[in-house]
XYZ file of C-alpha atoms in Angstrom:
770
model
C 58.361 121.825 101.559
C 61.663 120.889 99.881
C 62.953 120.977 96.348
C 66.175 120.917 94.372
C 67.792 124.189 93.473
C 70.735 124.645 91.105
C 73.041 127.637 91.483
C 76.529 128.580 90.346
C 79.470 130.369 91.843
C 79.944 134.129 91.901
C 81.145 134.279 88.308
C 78.676 131.744 86.967
C 81.450 129.959 85.039
C 81.859 126.893 87.227
C 79.876 123.669 87.443
C 76.486 123.944 89.138
C 76.113 123.455 92.855
C 73.061 121.392 93.697
C 71.484 122.280 97.025
C 68.824 119.979 98.330
C 66.956 122.689 100.222
C 65.164 125.405 98.249
C 66.652 128.839 98.663
C 70.123 127.749 99.850
C 72.607 129.714 97.734
C 75.909 128.506 96.343
C 78.961 130.694 95.982
C 82.341 131.163 97.616
C 83.364 133.435 100.449
C 82.226 134.584 103.880
C 79.059 136.254 102.597
C 77.995 133.127 100.717
C 78.645 130.956 103.770
C 76.593 133.263 105.980
C 73.806 133.366 103.388
C 73.667 129.582 103.350
C 73.410 129.592 107.155
C 70.554 132.108 107.019
C 68.685 130.051 104.420
C 69.124 126.830 106.386
C 68.037 128.559 109.602
C 64.852 129.745 107.904
C 64.125 126.318 106.454
C 64.714 124.559 109.787
C 62.410 126.990 111.581
C 59.727 126.125 109.033
C 59.848 122.410 109.852
C 60.521 122.783 113.585
C 57.736 121.199 115.734
C 56.689 124.049 118.026
C 56.345 122.886 121.627
C 57.086 124.442 124.996
C 60.456 123.625 126.554
C 62.320 122.599 123.409
C 64.911 124.363 121.250
C 66.892 123.549 118.138
C 70.610 124.336 118.495
C 73.135 124.242 115.674
C 76.768 123.276 116.202
C 79.571 122.727 113.695
C 79.616 124.771 110.508
C 75.983 125.886 110.830
C 76.604 126.922 114.432
C 79.541 129.083 113.280
C 77.603 130.317 110.234
C 80.351 128.897 108.006
C 78.304 126.489 105.917
C 80.099 124.824 103.008
C 78.101 124.258 99.803
C 77.792 120.539 100.583
C 78.433 120.397 104.308
C 76.689 118.379 106.994
C 74.105 119.601 109.451
C 75.078 119.194 113.123
C 71.995 119.726 115.305
C 71.041 119.271 118.948
C 67.365 119.017 119.903
C 67.450 120.526 123.382
C 64.579 119.929 125.784
C 63.656 120.640 129.392
C 62.407 117.130 130.186
C 59.218 117.391 128.122
C 57.506 114.070 127.270
C 57.431 112.689 123.733
C 60.857 113.944 122.690
C 61.516 110.883 120.496
C 58.421 111.606 118.421
C 59.385 115.287 118.276
C 62.871 114.380 117.065
C 61.534 112.034 114.381
C 59.199 114.747 113.082
C 62.270 116.962 112.648
C 64.966 114.543 111.471
C 62.928 112.770 108.772
C 62.187 115.908 106.732
C 65.910 116.718 106.831
C 66.812 113.248 105.602
C 64.058 113.384 102.991
C 65.649 116.581 101.695
C 68.870 114.632 101.062
C 70.903 116.425 103.720
C 73.520 114.629 105.800
C 72.730 114.981 109.472
C 74.586 114.500 112.747
C 72.020 114.792 115.524
C 71.390 114.304 119.228
C 68.524 114.822 121.691
C 69.559 116.023 125.155
C 68.730 118.164 128.148
C 71.217 120.843 129.175
C 72.455 118.627 132.001
C 72.874 115.653 129.671
C 74.799 117.733 127.141
C 77.184 119.005 129.830
C 77.612 115.505 131.223
C 78.625 114.153 127.824
C 80.971 117.124 127.351
C 82.565 116.280 130.695
C 83.591 112.861 129.349
C 84.099 113.603 125.646
C 86.379 116.497 124.704
C 85.086 116.443 121.113
C 81.560 117.130 122.371
C 82.881 119.886 124.639
C 84.512 121.562 121.640
C 81.390 121.190 119.541
C 79.251 122.941 122.150
C 81.524 125.994 121.937
C 79.972 126.577 118.489
C 76.382 126.156 119.752
C 73.885 128.687 118.373
C 70.110 128.992 118.785
C 68.152 128.303 115.605
C 64.533 127.727 116.649
C 62.307 127.159 119.674
C 62.965 128.305 123.242
C 65.793 130.915 123.111
C 66.214 130.938 126.904
C 66.876 127.202 126.963
C 69.351 127.482 124.083
C 71.107 130.422 125.723
C 71.474 128.419 128.917
C 73.351 125.707 127.016
C 75.556 128.200 125.175
C 76.553 130.021 128.378
C 77.044 126.979 130.576
C 78.994 125.080 127.890
C 81.456 127.948 127.487
C 81.778 128.347 131.248
C 82.216 124.607 131.697
C 85.001 124.590 129.085
C 86.849 127.490 130.715
C 86.734 125.721 134.079
C 87.827 122.315 132.802
C 90.092 123.211 129.857
C 93.372 122.748 131.713
C 92.338 119.179 132.514
C 90.812 118.514 129.074
C 93.614 119.902 126.915
C 95.990 116.906 127.245
C 93.275 114.581 125.984
C 92.486 117.016 123.179
C 96.148 117.122 122.239
C 96.330 113.333 122.174
C 93.360 113.125 119.823
C 94.792 115.885 117.640
C 98.172 114.187 117.355
C 96.512 110.911 116.339
C 94.589 112.780 113.641
C 97.802 114.341 112.333
C 99.472 110.954 112.143
C 96.584 109.708 110.024
C 96.213 112.683 107.694
C 99.699 114.229 107.604
C 100.662 117.886 107.314
C 98.566 119.966 104.934
C 101.440 122.380 104.233
C 103.552 119.655 102.624
C 101.010 117.330 100.998
C 100.142 117.299 97.313
C 96.607 116.021 98.012
C 95.953 117.081 101.593
C 92.681 117.020 103.513
C 91.683 120.654 104.030
C 89.808 119.788 107.206
C 91.601 116.952 108.982
C 95.290 117.378 108.086
C 97.608 119.291 110.398
C 97.146 123.000 109.744
C 93.649 122.501 108.359
C 90.223 123.695 109.363
C 89.902 121.286 112.272
C 92.982 122.842 113.874
C 91.416 126.299 113.707
C 88.666 124.897 115.926
C 91.337 123.738 118.375
C 92.812 127.246 118.385
C 89.373 128.721 119.021
C 88.907 126.389 121.987
C 92.298 127.288 123.473
C 91.538 130.976 123.054
C 88.127 130.535 124.685
C 89.838 128.919 127.670
C 91.901 132.085 128.077
C 95.202 130.203 127.760
C 96.624 132.472 125.056
C 95.594 134.801 122.244
C 95.637 132.045 119.627
C 93.466 133.700 116.963
C 95.703 136.469 115.691
C 94.812 138.348 112.460
C 97.093 136.142 110.337
C 95.222 133.063 111.562
C 91.846 134.629 110.778
C 93.027 135.449 107.240
C 94.414 131.931 106.700
C 91.162 130.442 108.020
C 89.066 132.474 105.580
C 91.207 131.384 102.631
C 91.029 127.711 103.643
C 87.238 128.000 103.916
C 87.133 129.623 100.477
C 89.217 126.770 99.079
C 86.859 124.185 100.543
C 83.863 126.088 99.163
C 85.429 126.047 95.713
C 86.288 122.352 96.013
C 82.678 121.474 96.932
C 81.408 123.631 94.096
C 83.859 122.131 91.605
C 83.034 118.510 92.467
C 79.350 118.973 93.250
C 79.447 117.053 96.523
C 81.113 117.055 99.902
C 84.864 116.491 99.586
C 87.633 117.886 101.767
C 90.677 116.332 100.107
C 92.217 118.604 97.474
C 92.785 115.903 94.870
C 95.033 116.603 91.904
C 92.379 116.293 89.194
C 90.265 119.055 90.767
C 93.129 121.452 91.528
C 92.939 123.527 88.353
C 89.161 123.839 88.586
C 89.378 125.020 92.192
C 92.115 127.489 91.261
C 89.913 128.871 88.492
C 86.953 129.339 90.846
C 89.235 131.192 93.275
C 90.596 133.406 90.512
C 94.133 132.054 90.742
C 95.154 132.627 87.147
C 98.502 133.479 85.630
C 98.935 135.575 82.443
C 100.899 133.784 79.719
C 103.121 135.763 77.356
C 103.964 134.839 73.788
C 107.527 134.315 72.589
C 108.113 138.038 72.048
C 106.582 138.963 75.425
C 104.602 141.512 73.483
C 101.028 140.448 74.035
C 99.457 138.331 76.764
C 97.587 135.227 75.738
C 94.518 134.011 77.647
C 95.279 133.528 81.313
C 96.191 130.032 82.478
C 94.835 128.477 85.639
C 97.621 128.162 88.216
C 97.043 125.008 90.274
C 100.535 125.317 91.757
C 99.688 128.771 93.086
C 96.690 127.199 94.843
C 98.902 124.567 96.486
C 101.362 127.207 97.614
C 98.591 129.366 99.052
C 97.117 126.405 100.928
C 100.593 125.496 102.193
C 101.191 129.012 103.496
C 97.836 129.139 105.252
C 98.327 125.689 106.769
C 101.725 126.749 108.068
C 100.188 129.798 109.702
C 97.598 127.644 111.474
C 100.137 124.991 112.487
C 102.572 127.535 113.896
C 99.828 129.239 115.896
C 98.709 125.903 117.306
C 102.289 124.982 118.260
C 102.538 128.255 120.196
C 99.161 127.628 121.816
C 100.109 124.113 122.944
C 103.291 125.446 124.520
C 101.314 128.109 126.371
C 98.946 125.415 127.611
C 101.880 123.287 128.747
C 103.310 126.198 130.725
C 99.936 126.841 132.314
C 99.598 123.218 133.398
C 103.136 122.863 134.660
C 103.379 126.261 136.316
C 106.378 128.517 135.875
C 109.663 127.335 137.347
C 111.247 130.269 139.132
C 114.341 130.974 141.136
C 114.361 132.117 144.750
C 114.353 135.700 143.482
C 111.128 135.041 141.571
C 112.680 135.008 138.085
C 112.127 132.181 135.573
C 114.831 129.543 135.808
C 117.303 129.586 132.908
C 119.507 126.656 131.893
C 122.367 127.017 129.383
C 122.113 124.520 126.519
C 124.594 125.899 123.977
C 126.734 128.955 123.356
C 124.446 132.047 123.575
C 121.351 129.819 124.027
C 119.475 129.003 127.248
C 116.290 127.151 128.103
C 113.522 129.058 129.875
C 110.012 127.743 130.519
C 110.558 124.852 128.128
C 111.649 127.109 125.246
C 114.979 128.272 123.901
C 115.834 131.948 124.291
C 118.989 133.983 123.807
C 121.470 134.485 126.590
C 121.654 138.067 127.799
C 125.223 138.387 126.559
C 124.123 137.538 123.017
C 121.544 140.307 123.006
C 123.790 142.978 124.462
C 126.573 142.814 121.881
C 126.504 142.958 118.090
C 125.158 139.522 117.085
C 127.370 136.953 115.432
C 126.086 136.222 111.880
C 126.041 132.518 112.767
C 123.756 133.106 115.777
C 120.474 132.134 114.095
C 121.966 128.893 112.781
C 123.410 128.068 116.180
C 120.044 128.632 117.837
C 118.389 126.415 115.234
C 120.984 123.685 115.783
C 120.441 123.875 119.549
C 116.676 123.576 119.058
C 117.069 120.544 116.793
C 119.500 118.696 119.037
C 117.612 119.396 122.285
C 114.201 119.036 120.571
C 113.046 122.175 122.367
C 111.077 124.920 120.573
C 112.515 128.366 119.959
C 110.526 131.106 121.701
C 108.542 133.309 119.356
C 110.159 136.488 120.680
C 113.600 134.987 120.061
C 112.717 134.143 116.436
C 111.395 137.660 115.883
C 114.560 139.177 117.386
C 116.826 137.011 115.218
C 114.857 137.922 112.099
C 115.167 141.622 112.917
C 118.722 141.921 114.237
C 120.887 138.963 113.192
C 123.240 140.221 110.444
C 123.487 138.410 107.097
C 126.060 135.693 106.674
C 129.202 136.573 104.709
C 130.397 134.484 101.771
C 132.012 132.123 102.471
C 130.371 131.355 105.781
C 132.427 131.360 108.969
C 133.264 127.879 110.323
C 130.800 128.285 113.225
C 127.884 128.778 110.804
C 128.907 125.836 108.641
C 129.265 123.580 111.680
C 125.856 124.703 112.961
C 124.209 123.883 109.632
C 125.676 120.379 109.616
C 124.594 119.893 113.236
C 121.098 121.078 112.331
C 120.828 118.768 109.294
C 122.119 115.802 111.266
C 119.968 116.311 114.363
C 117.473 113.577 113.480
C 113.860 113.956 114.664
C 114.457 117.519 115.884
C 115.410 118.795 112.423
C 111.958 119.165 110.864
C 110.256 121.218 113.626
C 113.338 123.411 114.133
C 113.669 124.074 110.402
C 109.978 124.816 110.048
C 110.085 127.327 112.903
C 113.046 129.127 111.330
C 111.327 129.117 107.941
C 108.216 130.607 109.528
C 110.159 133.720 110.573
C 112.200 134.101 107.383
C 115.501 132.929 108.833
C 115.990 130.219 106.205
C 115.773 132.751 103.365
C 118.705 134.539 104.979
C 120.743 131.345 105.020
C 119.766 130.115 101.539
C 118.352 132.641 99.043
C 117.365 129.670 96.825
C 114.783 128.598 99.417
C 112.222 131.143 98.201
C 111.933 129.237 94.921
C 111.830 125.835 96.601
C 109.293 126.628 99.318
C 105.989 124.750 98.867
C 106.929 123.762 95.297
C 104.642 120.887 94.245
C 106.158 117.700 92.815
C 103.764 116.324 90.238
C 104.732 112.704 90.614
C 102.517 110.033 92.169
C 105.315 108.579 94.302
C 106.037 111.878 96.073
C 104.081 112.636 99.242
C 105.669 116.010 100.103
C 106.245 119.367 98.499
C 109.857 119.947 97.464
C 110.982 121.970 100.490
C 109.762 119.388 102.975
C 111.179 116.577 100.831
C 114.670 118.116 101.015
C 114.519 118.574 104.782
C 113.098 115.070 105.190
C 115.899 113.659 103.007
C 118.500 115.213 105.314
C 116.703 113.681 108.299
C 116.664 110.265 106.629
C 120.331 110.644 105.676
C 121.233 111.073 109.342
C 120.208 107.433 109.806
C 123.065 106.389 107.501
C 125.707 108.780 108.836
C 127.752 105.948 110.347
C 127.894 104.085 107.037
C 130.042 106.694 105.266
C 133.429 108.345 105.705
C 132.025 111.871 105.336
C 128.622 112.126 107.043
C 128.685 115.919 106.650
C 128.791 115.592 102.868
C 126.026 112.969 102.943
C 123.770 115.325 104.919
C 124.476 118.278 102.652
C 124.141 116.192 99.475
C 120.778 114.833 100.640
C 119.575 118.321 101.481
C 120.579 119.701 98.061
C 119.961 116.704 95.794
C 116.749 118.063 94.196
C 117.679 121.752 94.192
C 117.329 121.822 90.389
C 113.637 120.898 90.405
C 111.296 123.554 89.111
C 113.854 124.747 86.540
C 113.967 123.765 82.848
C 115.947 120.635 82.028
C 116.921 117.478 83.895
C 116.939 118.411 87.570
C 120.039 116.317 88.318
C 122.064 118.082 85.638
C 120.632 121.526 86.332
C 120.975 121.125 90.086
C 124.631 120.072 90.169
C 126.153 123.551 89.610
C 123.547 125.118 91.918
C 124.462 122.703 94.691
C 128.156 123.312 94.102
C 127.614 127.064 94.407
C 125.742 126.616 97.707
C 128.498 124.322 99.021
C 131.162 126.890 98.095
C 129.140 129.693 99.690
C 128.884 127.886 103.004
C 132.660 127.460 102.989
C 133.426 123.957 101.715
C 136.792 123.551 99.953
C 136.689 123.418 96.162
C 137.160 119.631 95.974
C 134.357 118.977 98.470
C 132.007 121.398 96.717
C 132.722 119.541 93.467
C 131.892 116.258 95.224
C 128.539 117.701 96.345
C 127.837 118.597 92.704
C 128.759 115.037 91.690
C 126.378 113.554 94.267
C 123.538 115.709 92.962
C 124.321 114.869 89.346
C 124.484 111.103 90.031
C 121.875 110.733 92.771
C 119.585 108.662 90.490
C 122.365 106.538 88.980
C 122.256 103.595 91.383
C 118.465 103.029 91.458
C 118.135 103.563 87.703
C 120.870 101.083 86.851
C 119.879 98.578 89.548
C 116.274 98.351 88.326
C 116.813 98.777 84.574
C 120.086 97.009 83.753
C 121.551 93.519 83.976
C 123.779 93.555 87.059
C 125.596 90.412 85.961
C 126.798 92.140 82.777
C 130.404 93.316 83.307
C 129.731 96.372 81.152
C 126.982 97.505 83.545
C 129.299 97.327 86.546
C 132.239 98.904 84.699
C 130.079 101.801 83.515
C 128.862 102.630 87.023
C 132.374 102.275 88.470
C 133.720 104.675 85.859
C 131.107 107.316 86.611
C 131.369 106.982 90.409
C 135.150 106.907 90.513
C 135.896 105.860 94.112
C 134.403 103.995 97.050
C 133.895 107.151 99.134
C 131.563 108.572 96.482
C 129.913 105.152 96.075
C 129.081 104.957 99.785
C 127.752 108.521 99.780
C 125.529 107.763 96.782
C 124.256 104.590 98.449
C 123.308 106.519 101.584
C 121.744 109.296 99.499
C 119.642 106.828 97.487
C 118.163 105.310 100.643
C 117.519 108.718 102.206
C 115.893 110.072 99.041
C 113.600 107.055 98.733
C 112.527 107.175 102.382
C 111.782 110.906 102.072
C 109.806 110.398 98.860
C 107.227 107.919 100.114
C 106.513 104.205 100.458
C 106.017 103.731 96.714
C 109.618 104.806 96.018
C 111.298 101.872 97.780
C 110.816 98.195 98.411
C 112.818 95.268 99.698
C 113.593 94.031 96.200
C 114.773 97.468 95.081
C 116.954 97.718 98.164
C 118.474 94.310 97.388
C 119.138 95.264 93.779
C 120.843 98.512 94.775
C 122.898 96.738 97.444
C 123.936 94.071 94.912
C 125.011 96.741 92.436
C 126.960 98.607 95.126
C 128.760 95.418 96.162
C 129.785 94.597 92.589
C 130.897 98.156 91.857
C 132.872 98.266 95.119
C 134.686 95.079 94.149
C 135.537 96.585 90.759
C 136.813 99.814 92.345
C 138.836 97.956 94.980
C 140.457 95.405 92.661
C 140.239 97.004 89.242
C 138.575 93.823 87.990
C 134.878 93.516 87.226
C 133.429 90.557 89.172
C 132.461 87.516 87.123
C 128.741 86.835 86.698
C 127.318 84.561 89.387
C 127.127 80.874 88.502
C 123.666 79.451 87.775
C 121.839 77.557 90.473
C 123.237 73.995 90.443
C 119.726 72.618 90.918
C 118.755 74.035 87.512
C 121.607 72.494 85.543
C 121.125 68.923 86.786
C 118.269 66.468 87.015
C 115.393 65.620 84.684
C 113.543 68.380 82.824
C 111.512 70.451 83.372
C 112.737 71.943 86.665
C 110.562 74.402 88.590
C 111.742 76.111 91.794
C 109.533 78.605 93.657
C 111.013 80.914 96.290
C 109.644 83.802 98.315
C 110.269 86.293 95.511
C 111.919 84.133 92.843
C 110.721 81.712 90.187
C 113.393 79.611 88.471
C 112.808 77.094 85.705
C 114.859 74.901 83.395
C 113.589 73.228 80.239
C 114.739 71.895 76.918
C 116.210 74.782 74.937
C 113.687 76.292 72.553
C 112.543 79.670 71.315
C 109.901 81.557 73.246
C 110.644 80.028 76.636
C 110.939 83.404 78.389
C 107.617 84.518 76.893
C 105.948 81.311 78.077
C 107.235 81.727 81.641
C 106.268 85.434 81.707
C 102.767 84.640 80.503
C 102.284 81.889 83.055
C 103.351 84.223 85.855
C 100.950 86.903 84.581
C 98.194 84.280 84.538
C 98.779 83.843 88.273
C 98.882 87.625 88.859
C 102.601 87.824 89.525
C 104.545 90.880 88.358
C 107.995 90.171 86.959
C 110.593 92.582 88.331
C 113.578 91.099 86.535
C 114.169 88.134 84.256
C 117.342 86.378 83.133
C 117.593 83.755 80.411
C 120.642 81.590 79.650
C 121.542 78.335 77.938
C 123.810 75.857 79.751
C 124.693 72.492 78.180
C 121.649 72.501 75.939
C 119.098 73.391 78.628
C 117.410 76.795 78.842
C 117.354 78.499 82.232
C 114.949 81.308 83.138
C 115.152 83.029 86.527
C 112.636 85.720 87.496
C 112.213 87.967 90.487
C 108.499 88.446 91.121
C 105.981 90.125 93.395
C 102.185 89.652 93.674
C 100.345 92.181 91.532
C 97.543 92.626 94.067
C 99.387 91.758 97.262
C 98.210 88.131 97.530
C 100.622 85.323 96.674
C 99.286 82.684 94.254
C 98.717 79.056 95.089
C 102.220 77.545 94.701
C 100.869 74.114 93.735
C 98.708 75.521 90.922
C 101.525 77.811 89.738
C 104.076 74.998 89.695
C 101.680 72.709 87.810
C 100.923 75.366 85.171
C 104.613 76.137 84.712
C 105.449 72.464 84.177
C 102.646 72.044 81.635
C 103.626 75.258 79.832
C 107.313 74.278 79.710
C 106.392 70.976 78.048
C 104.210 72.781 75.500
C 100.761 71.980 76.913
C 98.335 73.582 74.437
C 95.647 74.339 77.046
C 97.990 76.512 79.093
C 99.225 78.325 75.994
C 95.611 79.080 74.958
C 94.862 80.506 78.408
C 97.984 82.664 78.152
C 96.986 83.994 74.731
C 93.433 84.691 75.884
C 94.656 86.665 78.860
C 97.135 88.575 76.672
C 94.478 89.503 74.115
C 92.122 90.618 76.879
C 94.794 92.899 78.269
C 95.524 94.675 74.988
C 94.737 98.331 74.571
C 95.382 99.323 78.185
C 98.338 101.578 77.383
C 98.779 104.770 75.416
C 101.630 106.425 73.505
C 104.371 103.853 74.152
C 107.946 104.672 73.184
C 111.049 102.610 72.360
C 114.627 103.785 73.028
C 117.748 101.883 71.893
C 121.025 101.744 73.868
C 123.638 100.078 71.667
C 126.656 100.459 73.992
C 125.064 99.455 77.287
C 125.781 95.704 77.267
C 128.670 93.334 76.620
C 127.073 90.975 74.116
C 123.712 92.581 73.368
C 121.914 95.798 72.594
C 119.370 97.246 74.957
C 115.798 97.937 73.859
C 114.029 100.113 76.414
C 110.229 100.254 76.321
C 108.405 103.088 78.074
C 104.679 102.470 78.289
C 101.647 102.350 80.548
C 101.654 99.456 82.993
C 99.332 96.540 82.244
C 98.913 92.923 83.260
C 100.689 90.544 80.895
C 102.735 93.300 79.222
C 106.008 91.379 79.560
C 104.425 88.299 77.983
C 103.069 90.225 75.004
C 106.347 92.021 74.377
C 108.539 88.931 74.729
C 106.184 87.040 72.397
C 106.531 89.832 69.852
C 110.312 89.840 70.151
C 110.448 86.066 69.768
C 108.189 86.087 66.702
C 110.361 88.843 65.202
C 113.466 86.690 65.641
C 115.095 88.527 68.566
C 116.617 86.484 71.389
C 116.083 88.067 74.850
C 118.990 87.380 77.207
C 117.628 89.410 80.129
C 114.803 91.766 80.997
C 114.478 94.421 83.682
C 111.075 95.808 84.624
C 110.797 99.127 86.461
C 107.367 100.431 87.448
C 106.959 104.153 88.112
C 103.410 104.846 89.260
C 101.203 103.817 86.334
C 104.084 103.597 83.842
C 106.840 101.077 83.222
C 110.352 101.305 81.840
C 111.141 97.783 80.593
C 114.656 97.030 79.354
C 115.278 93.994 77.093
C 118.775 92.703 76.320
C 118.680 91.472 72.717
C 121.568 89.143 71.864
C 123.697 90.386 68.971
C 124.914 93.694 67.604
C 121.822 94.754 65.634
C 123.716 97.238 63.445
C 121.057 97.379 60.713
C 118.681 100.362 61.085
C 115.963 98.572 59.137
C 116.096 95.540 61.428
C 115.874 97.720 64.529
C 112.908 99.562 63.018
C 111.186 96.226 62.337
C 111.740 95.044 65.915
C 110.561 98.357 67.310
C 107.346 98.211 65.279
C 106.645 94.690 66.532
C 107.089 95.747 70.150
C 104.868 98.811 69.803
C 102.187 96.725 68.098
C 102.251 94.267 70.999
C 101.784 97.069 73.534
């Protein structure tokens, strides 16, 4: 009765789609989805046990006739109280399972189905998609009609619970419009939300399914079809490695021109165009759902009206009033020629009051608000700063204005930035959302700086150069300065915005990759920053940027390193004198050797001075699955001191007793520990690819800096420090910075190393160790 069938997409150039049921076609698009539903209907009718008073009803994708290539079957075996329903169900479900299909099933009477729907809003929504497949059509029609009627009668009471469930889902899956690897079904703005819109429309609350929503829904379904076809199984998350293949199946290709622009080369798949299309469609769905929720809220609360029967209006800002829980324009603002700053002032009012802007108001502003002059009037500039500093209200207000094209009128650069993917594993958002989120995060640090307005604007513009050729900090600085001048900032303040953009990575890069106790490190940062006002702004910007990037971009140790650097640079700027390096821990320079101290995130040891001590300590820490974040080595009165900042590689701290014992044995030259270290190091070889060495000869006071860029691997620091020791290089300090799956490790090699041949020899030894 069943067999495996292999088909391909409409062009035949993609990977095969394996369908477990004979005759179920593959392909992408509405016709293919409907054809799959027809084929599954026919197959289910063939295995349906024919009995009086029973019917097979499809819900979910099959009920809507929107079957994905590898979707589930959602079926209800409906009966009118006939005996033996369990046996009937088994005779139906087992052939489906035997065919390899995933199945969500239930066996109920009409009354039981409605009773469950009364208590479970998810079931109530599912029954809105119910469709007769086989058996008694009258019984199935009774369920379809009564379920829809039941929903219309109870929707006002059920919608708050539905909204609660929906919000929880959004918190788990995020916003599809701004994610680099979003879930096409569960994320906010995805396919699940279209079902919510359909339910709200069925309840008669509002016309939620406008043509733009239908078009966005079809494209999201097409994208999921292509994703299933590309991977060959059910998957709803648009993961990065499948993006180009999905784009190819959807025909999203971009012609490439040669250097003379004379002849096109073969078209290139445009994965970024796919992300931008998905983002636009998700925005359309999200905006429609926001409007629908507000309509539902008004229906539940009832309209507040004056004694004359008109809706109550409450002024909230100049030219802006609240009506029915939304912001609308005051009548005086509509009657006269609008002020060019009006749209920004409405947006600022929405962000500060955390009230939505009415759709009609957004449409009116988009149609009639005149363009802003250059430079902006003070009212517009003040409104922008208020908007950026509004905190939690910023993101929804900005998104609403972007939906209606208002942002493009404020910032012509926004068209290029909108939905721009950031191909970096630490980033969770597209570029436009990252910039808005950075401004929101910067508002948390507004009280830490002298010029909070410049902090907000610098955070909002810090990555404006992304997407253009060259280093985005360097490229973005003049662009940010031009924007700052256009909005009316004085020349000196616009130049400071450019400086913030140009230096926004300085503090984290130096803090994680350089020796903060080296006076040359502190002096170099102080020279580039110039003054404490700029230093404080950069510190606030660094924290805002990291928080807006994602959890992988920041940690407690990174925050401590940046704060330590800022404190030392501030002292240098205030006094003109670079602070002296901190004194070594007294406990390490006294008492019998070896000394081992274990802290929460520090490991400090002292031993008789000898070559290779840093490598031994690094290897022992790797043996206990500790990552070294920074390492410092020094010699005081004939004893070698090594101090490391560490973190567990897999999140679990090692046994401190075992670690301390191994360190003591290794420091005294115990051969068994050394053999274990070498075995682990050899086992870890070959995990990286294409490493690179960069020399910085002027970066340190008494050393040169060797910077290794390579793939991350357990025991890498041990292997490299061993290689440096065997090559005759003394490591004074090491800084380890992990960026996703890569590391940038900086090693301070004592001496001047002026000989090119010697540097080449050291470089070869390091690369061989990697």
